[in-house]
mmCIF file of N, CA and C in Angstrom:
data_model
loop_
_atom_site.group_PDB
_atom_site.id
_atom_site.type_symbol
_atom_site.label_atom_id
_atom_site.label_comp_id
_atom_site.label_asym_id
_atom_site.label_seq_id
_atom_site.Cartn_x
_atom_site.Cartn_y
_atom_site.Cartn_z
ATOM 1 N N ASP A 1 -174.570 -81.800 80.622
ATOM 2 C CA ASP A 1 -174.940 -81.303 79.300
ATOM 3 C C ASP A 1 -174.188 -80.020 78.970
ATOM 4 N N TRP A 2 -173.739 -79.934 77.732
ATOM 5 C CA TRP A 2 -173.102 -78.726 77.243
ATOM 6 C C TRP A 2 -174.183 -77.724 76.833
ATOM 7 N N PRO A 3 -173.946 -76.451 77.048
ATOM 8 C CA PRO A 3 -174.935 -75.456 76.574
ATOM 9 C C PRO A 3 -174.904 -75.375 75.051
ATOM 10 N N ALA A 4 -176.042 -75.120 74.465
ATOM 11 C CA ALA A 4 -176.135 -74.974 73.012
ATOM 12 C C ALA A 4 -175.480 -73.669 72.585
ATOM 13 N N VAL A 5 -174.852 -73.678 71.417
ATOM 14 C CA VAL A 5 -174.239 -72.471 70.860
ATOM 15 C C VAL A 5 -174.551 -72.386 69.376
ATOM 16 N N THR A 6 -174.427 -71.184 68.851
ATOM 17 C CA THR A 6 -174.522 -70.950 67.411
ATOM 18 C C THR A 6 -173.153 -70.498 66.936
ATOM 19 N N MET A 7 -172.571 -71.238 66.003
ATOM 20 C CA MET A 7 -171.240 -70.925 65.469
ATOM 21 C C MET A 7 -171.365 -70.487 64.018
ATOM 22 N N VAL A 8 -170.545 -69.525 63.621
ATOM 23 C CA VAL A 8 -170.510 -69.067 62.231
ATOM 24 C C VAL A 8 -169.081 -69.210 61.727
ATOM 25 N N VAL A 9 -168.922 -69.938 60.624
ATOM 26 C CA VAL A 9 -167.624 -70.118 59.988
ATOM 27 C C VAL A 9 -167.685 -69.404 58.638
ATOM 28 N N PHE A 10 -166.767 -68.459 58.435
ATOM 29 C CA PHE A 10 -166.690 -67.761 57.156
ATOM 30 C C PHE A 10 -165.727 -68.530 56.261
ATOM 31 N N ARG A 11 -166.243 -69.048 55.166
ATOM 32 C CA ARG A 11 -165.512 -69.987 54.307
ATOM 33 C C ARG A 11 -165.171 -69.322 52.979
ATOM 34 N N ASN A 12 -163.899 -69.001 52.780
ATOM 35 C CA ASN A 12 -163.480 -68.421 51.507
ATOM 36 C C ASN A 12 -162.427 -69.277 50.798
ATOM 37 N N TYR A 13 -162.270 -70.517 51.248
ATOM 38 C CA TYR A 13 -161.391 -71.497 50.613
ATOM 39 C C TYR A 13 -159.920 -71.089 50.615
ATOM 40 N N GLN A 14 -159.536 -70.248 51.558
ATOM 41 C CA GLN A 14 -158.137 -69.855 51.650
ATOM 42 C C GLN A 14 -157.813 -69.375 53.054
ATOM 43 N N TRP A 15 -156.548 -69.342 53.344
ATOM 44 C CA TRP A 15 -156.058 -68.769 54.584
ATOM 45 C C TRP A 15 -155.708 -67.329 54.239
ATOM 46 N N GLY A 16 -156.733 -66.484 54.224
ATOM 47 C CA GLY A 16 -156.645 -65.148 53.647
ATOM 48 C C GLY A 16 -155.628 -64.226 54.276
ATOM 49 N N ALA A 17 -155.480 -64.256 55.600
ATOM 50 C CA ALA A 17 -154.539 -63.351 56.257
ATOM 51 C C ALA A 17 -153.115 -63.626 55.789
ATOM 52 N N GLU A 18 -152.740 -64.890 55.726
ATOM 53 C CA GLU A 18 -151.391 -65.228 55.279
ATOM 54 C C GLU A 18 -151.218 -65.014 53.784
ATOM 55 N N LYS A 19 -152.250 -65.301 53.015
ATOM 56 C CA LYS A 19 -152.158 -65.102 51.573
ATOM 57 C C LYS A 19 -151.959 -63.622 51.267
ATOM 58 N N ARG A 20 -152.664 -62.758 51.976
ATOM 59 C CA ARG A 20 -152.524 -61.318 51.758
ATOM 60 C C ARG A 20 -151.100 -60.865 52.061
ATOM 61 N N ASN A 21 -150.571 -61.318 53.180
ATOM 62 C CA ASN A 21 -149.212 -60.923 53.541
ATOM 63 C C ASN A 21 -148.193 -61.418 52.520
ATOM 64 N N THR A 22 -148.298 -62.672 52.106
ATOM 65 C CA THR A 22 -147.296 -63.201 51.181
ATOM 66 C C THR A 22 -147.401 -62.557 49.805
ATOM 67 N N THR A 23 -148.600 -62.208 49.361
ATOM 68 C CA THR A 23 -148.702 -61.536 48.061
ATOM 69 C C THR A 23 -148.106 -60.134 48.127
ATOM 70 N N LEU A 24 -148.207 -59.479 49.263
ATOM 71 C CA LEU A 24 -147.613 -58.148 49.406
ATOM 72 C C LEU A 24 -146.093 -58.208 49.550
ATOM 73 N N TRP A 25 -145.597 -59.169 50.311
ATOM 74 C CA TRP A 25 -144.158 -59.263 50.570
ATOM 75 C C TRP A 25 -143.380 -59.826 49.395
ATOM 76 N N TYR A 26 -143.981 -60.755 48.658
ATOM 77 C CA TYR A 26 -143.243 -61.516 47.664
ATOM 78 C C TYR A 26 -143.814 -61.360 46.253
ATOM 79 N N SER A 27 -144.117 -60.147 45.848
ATOM 80 C CA SER A 27 -144.506 -59.816 44.467
ATOM 81 C C SER A 27 -145.638 -60.690 43.938
ATOM 82 N N ASP A 28 -146.731 -60.746 44.670
ATOM 83 C CA ASP A 28 -147.935 -61.492 44.278
ATOM 84 C C ASP A 28 -147.745 -63.006 44.198
ATOM 85 N N ASN A 29 -146.723 -63.533 44.837
ATOM 86 C CA ASN A 29 -146.533 -64.979 44.922
ATOM 87 C C ASN A 29 -147.080 -65.482 46.251
ATOM 88 N N PHE A 30 -147.644 -66.667 46.249
ATOM 89 C CA PHE A 30 -148.130 -67.278 47.484
ATOM 90 C C PHE A 30 -148.068 -68.792 47.367
ATOM 91 N N VAL A 31 -147.849 -69.452 48.501
ATOM 92 C CA VAL A 31 -147.776 -70.910 48.555
ATOM 93 C C VAL A 31 -148.455 -71.370 49.842
ATOM 94 N N GLY A 32 -149.230 -72.419 49.766
ATOM 95 C CA GLY A 32 -149.780 -73.053 50.957
ATOM 96 C C GLY A 32 -150.917 -72.313 51.629
ATOM 97 N N THR A 33 -151.591 -71.429 50.911
ATOM 98 C CA THR A 33 -152.684 -70.694 51.541
ATOM 99 C C THR A 33 -154.049 -71.053 50.969
ATOM 100 N N GLU A 34 -154.091 -71.869 49.928
ATOM 101 C CA GLU A 34 -155.356 -72.303 49.352
ATOM 102 C C GLU A 34 -155.842 -73.528 50.119
ATOM 103 N N LEU A 35 -157.084 -73.514 50.562
ATOM 104 C CA LEU A 35 -157.631 -74.612 51.345
ATOM 105 C C LEU A 35 -158.496 -75.510 50.470
ATOM 106 N N ASN A 36 -158.626 -76.761 50.840
ATOM 107 C CA ASN A 36 -159.338 -77.767 50.089
ATOM 108 C C ASN A 36 -160.807 -77.392 49.895
ATOM 109 N N ALA A 37 -161.223 -77.280 48.660
ATOM 110 C CA ALA A 37 -162.614 -76.924 48.361
ATOM 111 C C ALA A 37 -163.581 -78.053 48.720
ATOM 112 N N GLY A 38 -163.078 -79.280 48.870
ATOM 113 C CA GLY A 38 -163.938 -80.421 49.162
ATOM 114 C C GLY A 38 -164.387 -80.527 50.607
ATOM 115 N N VAL A 39 -163.772 -79.770 51.497
ATOM 116 C CA VAL A 39 -164.153 -79.828 52.912
ATOM 117 C C VAL A 39 -165.356 -78.913 53.129
ATOM 118 N N GLU A 40 -166.427 -79.466 53.669
ATOM 119 C CA GLU A 40 -167.626 -78.675 53.960
ATOM 120 C C GLU A 40 -167.880 -78.741 55.455
ATOM 121 N N TYR A 41 -167.699 -77.607 56.113
ATOM 122 C CA TYR A 41 -167.786 -77.576 57.568
ATOM 123 C C TYR A 41 -169.196 -77.876 58.077
ATOM 124 N N ALA A 42 -170.223 -77.498 57.334
ATOM 125 C CA ALA A 42 -171.589 -77.821 57.751
ATOM 126 C C ALA A 42 -171.792 -79.335 57.781
ATOM 127 N N GLU A 43 -171.189 -80.036 56.834
ATOM 128 C CA GLU A 43 -171.301 -81.493 56.797
ATOM 129 C C GLU A 43 -170.497 -82.133 57.937
ATOM 130 N N VAL A 44 -169.348 -81.556 58.268
ATOM 131 C CA VAL A 44 -168.569 -82.047 59.405
ATOM 132 C C VAL A 44 -169.386 -81.899 60.686
ATOM 133 N N ALA A 45 -170.062 -80.756 60.831
ATOM 134 C CA ALA A 45 -170.909 -80.534 62.008
ATOM 135 C C ALA A 45 -171.998 -81.598 62.101
ATOM 136 N N LYS A 46 -172.632 -81.887 60.975
ATOM 137 C CA LYS A 46 -173.684 -82.913 60.970
ATOM 138 C C LYS A 46 -173.126 -84.279 61.375
ATOM 139 N N ALA A 47 -171.929 -84.594 60.877
ATOM 140 C CA ALA A 47 -171.306 -85.873 61.219
ATOM 141 C C ALA A 47 -171.002 -85.971 62.711
ATOM 142 N N CYS A 48 -170.850 -84.817 63.352
ATOM 143 C CA CYS A 48 -170.577 -84.777 64.799
ATOM 144 C C CYS A 48 -171.858 -84.696 65.629
ATOM 145 N N GLY A 49 -173.010 -84.798 64.973
ATOM 146 C CA GLY A 49 -174.279 -84.776 65.688
ATOM 147 C C GLY A 49 -174.851 -83.390 65.918
ATOM 148 N N LEU A 50 -174.303 -82.386 65.270
ATOM 149 C CA LEU A 50 -174.805 -81.019 65.394
ATOM 150 C C LEU A 50 -175.654 -80.690 64.179
ATOM 151 N N LYS A 51 -176.278 -79.546 64.209
ATOM 152 C CA LYS A 51 -176.992 -79.066 63.036
ATOM 153 C C LYS A 51 -176.006 -78.265 62.202
ATOM 154 N N GLY A 52 -175.924 -78.529 60.904
ATOM 155 C CA GLY A 52 -175.022 -77.811 60.003
ATOM 156 C C GLY A 52 -175.803 -77.210 58.857
ATOM 157 N N VAL A 53 -175.546 -75.933 58.594
ATOM 158 C CA VAL A 53 -176.243 -75.223 57.528
ATOM 159 C C VAL A 53 -175.202 -74.487 56.692
ATOM 160 N N LYS A 54 -175.278 -74.623 55.363
ATOM 161 C CA LYS A 54 -174.360 -73.934 54.449
ATOM 162 C C LYS A 54 -175.150 -72.878 53.681
ATOM 163 N N VAL A 55 -174.655 -71.638 53.678
ATOM 164 C CA VAL A 55 -175.353 -70.540 53.013
ATOM 165 C C VAL A 55 -174.385 -69.780 52.116
ATOM 166 N N SER A 56 -174.939 -69.084 51.116
ATOM 167 C CA SER A 56 -174.073 -68.312 50.220
ATOM 168 C C SER A 56 -174.640 -66.952 49.838
ATOM 169 N N THR A 57 -175.784 -66.580 50.398
ATOM 170 C CA THR A 57 -176.342 -65.251 50.130
ATOM 171 C C THR A 57 -176.714 -64.588 51.454
ATOM 172 N N PRO A 58 -176.804 -63.259 51.457
ATOM 173 C CA PRO A 58 -177.227 -62.581 52.687
ATOM 174 C C PRO A 58 -178.607 -63.033 53.176
ATOM 175 N N ALA A 59 -179.532 -63.287 52.270
ATOM 176 C CA ALA A 59 -180.866 -63.741 52.666
ATOM 177 C C ALA A 59 -180.804 -65.115 53.323
ATOM 178 N N GLU A 60 -179.998 -66.022 52.745
ATOM 179 C CA GLU A 60 -179.832 -67.350 53.341
ATOM 180 C C GLU A 60 -179.182 -67.249 54.716
ATOM 181 N N LEU A 61 -178.212 -66.350 54.858
ATOM 182 C CA LEU A 61 -177.544 -66.170 56.144
ATOM 183 C C LEU A 61 -178.528 -65.686 57.197
ATOM 184 N N GLU A 62 -179.339 -64.716 56.838
ATOM 185 C CA GLU A 62 -180.329 -64.205 57.791
ATOM 186 C C GLU A 62 -181.279 -65.306 58.235
ATOM 187 N N GLN A 63 -181.775 -66.073 57.287
ATOM 188 C CA GLN A 63 -182.697 -67.162 57.601
ATOM 189 C C GLN A 63 -182.013 -68.224 58.474
ATOM 190 N N ALA A 64 -180.763 -68.557 58.152
ATOM 191 C CA ALA A 64 -180.033 -69.565 58.920
ATOM 192 C C ALA A 64 -179.778 -69.100 60.346
ATOM 193 N N LEU A 65 -179.427 -67.820 60.525
ATOM 194 C CA LEU A 65 -179.172 -67.299 61.870
ATOM 195 C C LEU A 65 -180.438 -67.263 62.708
ATOM 196 N N VAL A 66 -181.539 -66.873 62.098
ATOM 197 C CA VAL A 66 -182.819 -66.873 62.822
ATOM 198 C C VAL A 66 -183.145 -68.291 63.285
ATOM 199 N N GLY A 67 -183.008 -69.267 62.381
ATOM 200 C CA GLY A 67 -183.291 -70.654 62.735
ATOM 201 C C GLY A 67 -182.329 -71.203 63.776
ATOM 202 N N ALA A 68 -181.036 -70.848 63.649
ATOM 203 C CA ALA A 68 -180.043 -71.354 64.590
ATOM 204 C C ALA A 68 -180.263 -70.793 65.989
ATOM 205 N N ILE A 69 -180.558 -69.523 66.074
ATOM 206 C CA ILE A 69 -180.776 -68.903 67.394
ATOM 207 C C ILE A 69 -182.059 -69.413 68.021
ATOM 208 N N GLU A 70 -183.080 -69.604 67.204
ATOM 209 C CA GLU A 70 -184.322 -70.191 67.718
ATOM 210 C C GLU A 70 -184.059 -71.600 68.253
ATOM 211 N N GLY A 71 -183.302 -72.400 67.498
ATOM 212 C CA GLY A 71 -182.969 -73.744 67.940
ATOM 213 C C GLY A 71 -182.127 -73.741 69.209
ATOM 214 N N GLN A 72 -181.208 -72.790 69.296
ATOM 215 C CA GLN A 72 -180.366 -72.682 70.484
ATOM 216 C C GLN A 72 -181.188 -72.321 71.717
ATOM 217 N N MET A 73 -182.049 -71.349 71.579
ATOM 218 C CA MET A 73 -182.787 -70.833 72.728
ATOM 219 C C MET A 73 -183.985 -71.712 73.114
ATOM 220 N N GLN A 74 -184.639 -72.356 72.141
ATOM 221 C CA GLN A 74 -185.877 -73.079 72.429
ATOM 222 C C GLN A 74 -185.708 -74.601 72.495
ATOM 223 N N ARG A 75 -184.713 -75.145 71.767
ATOM 224 C CA ARG A 75 -184.577 -76.601 71.700
ATOM 225 C C ARG A 75 -183.197 -77.099 72.124
ATOM 226 N N ASN A 76 -182.379 -76.202 72.634
ATOM 227 C CA ASN A 76 -181.019 -76.545 73.081
ATOM 228 C C ASN A 76 -180.192 -77.177 71.957
ATOM 229 N N GLU A 77 -180.337 -76.666 70.722
ATOM 230 C CA GLU A 77 -179.603 -77.164 69.559
ATOM 231 C C GLU A 77 -178.334 -76.337 69.345
ATOM 232 N N THR A 78 -177.266 -77.006 69.011
ATOM 233 C CA THR A 78 -176.041 -76.338 68.582
ATOM 234 C C THR A 78 -175.988 -76.388 67.064
ATOM 235 N N THR A 79 -175.737 -75.245 66.455
ATOM 236 C CA THR A 79 -175.727 -75.144 64.997
ATOM 237 C C THR A 79 -174.440 -74.488 64.524
ATOM 238 N N LEU A 80 -173.876 -75.024 63.463
ATOM 239 C CA LEU A 80 -172.767 -74.391 62.768
ATOM 240 C C LEU A 80 -173.289 -73.869 61.440
ATOM 241 N N VAL A 81 -173.130 -72.575 61.209
ATOM 242 C CA VAL A 81 -173.536 -71.957 59.950
ATOM 243 C C VAL A 81 -172.265 -71.690 59.150
ATOM 244 N N GLU A 82 -172.147 -72.321 57.991
ATOM 245 C CA GLU A 82 -170.997 -72.132 57.101
ATOM 246 C C GLU A 82 -171.381 -71.103 56.040
ATOM 247 N N VAL A 83 -170.696 -69.966 56.045
ATOM 248 C CA VAL A 83 -170.989 -68.879 55.112
ATOM 249 C C VAL A 83 -169.939 -68.893 54.006
ATOM 250 N N VAL A 84 -170.355 -69.206 52.791
ATOM 251 C CA VAL A 84 -169.440 -69.272 51.656
ATOM 252 C C VAL A 84 -169.257 -67.859 51.107
ATOM 253 N N LEU A 85 -167.990 -67.425 51.036
ATOM 254 C CA LEU A 85 -167.635 -66.086 50.570
ATOM 255 C C LEU A 85 -166.776 -66.167 49.319
ATOM 256 N N ASN A 86 -166.562 -65.008 48.694
ATOM 257 C CA ASN A 86 -165.623 -64.978 47.572
ATOM 258 C C ASN A 86 -164.197 -64.944 48.102
ATOM 259 N N GLN A 87 -163.226 -64.947 47.218
ATOM 260 C CA GLN A 87 -161.828 -64.999 47.640
ATOM 261 C C GLN A 87 -161.156 -63.635 47.591
ATOM 262 N N GLU A 88 -161.913 -62.565 47.640
ATOM 263 C CA GLU A 88 -161.308 -61.235 47.662
ATOM 264 C C GLU A 88 -160.496 -61.069 48.945
ATOM 265 N N LEU A 89 -159.281 -60.588 48.800
ATOM 266 C CA LEU A 89 -158.412 -60.418 49.956
ATOM 267 C C LEU A 89 -158.622 -59.040 50.569
ATOM 268 N N GLY A 90 -158.984 -59.022 51.828
ATOM 269 C CA GLY A 90 -159.161 -57.761 52.538
ATOM 270 C C GLY A 90 -157.858 -57.282 53.140
ATOM 271 N N GLU A 91 -157.940 -56.177 53.815
ATOM 272 C CA GLU A 91 -156.769 -55.658 54.501
ATOM 273 C C GLU A 91 -156.511 -56.486 55.754
ATOM 274 N N PRO A 92 -155.268 -56.596 56.177
ATOM 275 C CA PRO A 92 -154.963 -57.376 57.380
ATOM 276 C C PRO A 92 -155.588 -56.754 58.617
ATOM 277 N N PHE A 93 -155.885 -57.586 59.589
ATOM 278 C CA PHE A 93 -156.535 -57.106 60.801
ATOM 279 C C PHE A 93 -155.533 -56.635 61.841
ATOM 280 N N ARG A 94 -154.245 -56.837 61.611
ATOM 281 C CA ARG A 94 -153.205 -56.370 62.533
ATOM 282 C C ARG A 94 -152.265 -55.435 61.786
ATOM 283 N N ARG A 95 -151.987 -54.300 62.374
ATOM 284 C CA ARG A 95 -151.069 -53.354 61.734
ATOM 285 C C ARG A 95 -149.666 -53.944 61.591
ATOM 286 N N ASP A 96 -149.199 -54.684 62.581
ATOM 287 C CA ASP A 96 -147.849 -55.233 62.508
ATOM 288 C C ASP A 96 -147.732 -56.352 61.476
ATOM 289 N N ALA A 97 -148.861 -56.818 60.973
ATOM 290 C CA ALA A 97 -148.818 -57.873 59.964
ATOM 291 C C ALA A 97 -148.253 -57.362 58.643
ATOM 292 N N MET A 98 -148.216 -56.072 58.464
ATOM 293 C CA MET A 98 -147.757 -55.508 57.204
ATOM 294 C C MET A 98 -146.259 -55.237 57.174
ATOM 295 N N THR A 99 -145.544 -55.528 58.237
ATOM 296 C CA THR A 99 -144.098 -55.336 58.215
ATOM 297 C C THR A 99 -143.438 -56.547 57.573
ATOM 298 N N ALA A 100 -142.452 -56.275 56.772
ATOM 299 C CA ALA A 100 -141.748 -57.366 56.090
ATOM 300 C C ALA A 100 -141.003 -58.220 57.112
ATOM 301 N N PRO A 101 -140.871 -59.515 56.845
ATOM 302 C CA PRO A 101 -140.164 -60.383 57.797
ATOM 303 C C PRO A 101 -138.689 -60.005 57.885
ATOM 304 N N ASN A 102 -138.121 -60.221 59.058
ATOM 305 C CA ASN A 102 -136.704 -59.967 59.293
ATOM 306 C C ASN A 102 -135.929 -61.269 59.193
ATOM 307 N N ARG A 103 -134.775 -61.208 58.591
ATOM 308 C CA ARG A 103 -133.912 -62.389 58.518
ATOM 309 C C ARG A 103 -133.225 -62.537 59.874
ATOM 310 N N VAL A 104 -133.465 -63.654 60.528
ATOM 311 C CA VAL A 104 -132.889 -63.904 61.848
ATOM 312 C C VAL A 104 -131.581 -64.661 61.712
ATOM 313 N N ALA A 105 -131.583 -65.684 60.902
ATOM 314 C CA ALA A 105 -130.378 -66.485 60.704
ATOM 315 C C ALA A 105 -130.384 -67.014 59.283
ATOM 316 N N GLY A 106 -129.244 -67.088 58.693
ATOM 317 C CA GLY A 106 -129.146 -67.626 57.342
ATOM 318 C C GLY A 106 -129.086 -69.140 57.365
ATOM 319 N N ILE A 107 -129.264 -69.733 56.217
ATOM 320 C CA ILE A 107 -129.172 -71.184 56.072
ATOM 321 C C ILE A 107 -128.010 -71.472 55.132
ATOM 322 N N SER A 108 -127.183 -72.400 55.533
ATOM 323 C CA SER A 108 -126.070 -72.779 54.676
ATOM 324 C C SER A 108 -126.073 -74.290 54.484
ATOM 325 N N MET A 109 -125.343 -74.750 53.499
ATOM 326 C CA MET A 109 -125.278 -76.188 53.236
ATOM 327 C C MET A 109 -124.702 -76.959 54.416
ATOM 328 N N GLU A 110 -123.851 -76.311 55.215
ATOM 329 C CA GLU A 110 -123.262 -76.974 56.367
ATOM 330 C C GLU A 110 -124.318 -77.318 57.427
ATOM 331 N N ASP A 111 -125.444 -76.606 57.407
ATOM 332 C CA ASP A 111 -126.516 -76.869 58.369
ATOM 333 C C ASP A 111 -127.315 -78.105 58.004
ATOM 334 N N MET A 112 -127.207 -78.582 56.789
ATOM 335 C CA MET A 112 -128.007 -79.702 56.306
ATOM 336 C C MET A 112 -127.359 -81.022 56.681
ATOM 337 N N ARG A 113 -128.204 -81.993 56.961
ATOM 338 C CA ARG A 113 -127.705 -83.334 57.242
ATOM 339 C C ARG A 113 -127.527 -84.096 55.938
ATOM 340 N N GLY A 114 -126.500 -84.852 55.851
ATOM 341 C CA GLY A 114 -126.207 -85.580 54.618
ATOM 342 C C GLY A 114 -126.690 -86.971 54.595
#
């Protein structure tokens, strides 16, 4: 038997760390950092036989965590809590993430296969 765990997924519908870097490096342009709004991680957890809870307020989060920890400790339940957040971009968590990329090698038409 696997031990029960409580997992928390912070869901802001984007790959925020990369989006923040690309908007800073490339004049507020970004590509490939928006994630599918149709994917619900709490529902994926349920499909895998776990308990899944989706919350969007601090009060709901508190209630979900209390229930998840109680289930983990008393009933050996594994729970995934999906916390829906806004899309505000925070500061990067790594200082080196703020350095602009270095050009290592150029690309020319001769490099392309015809």
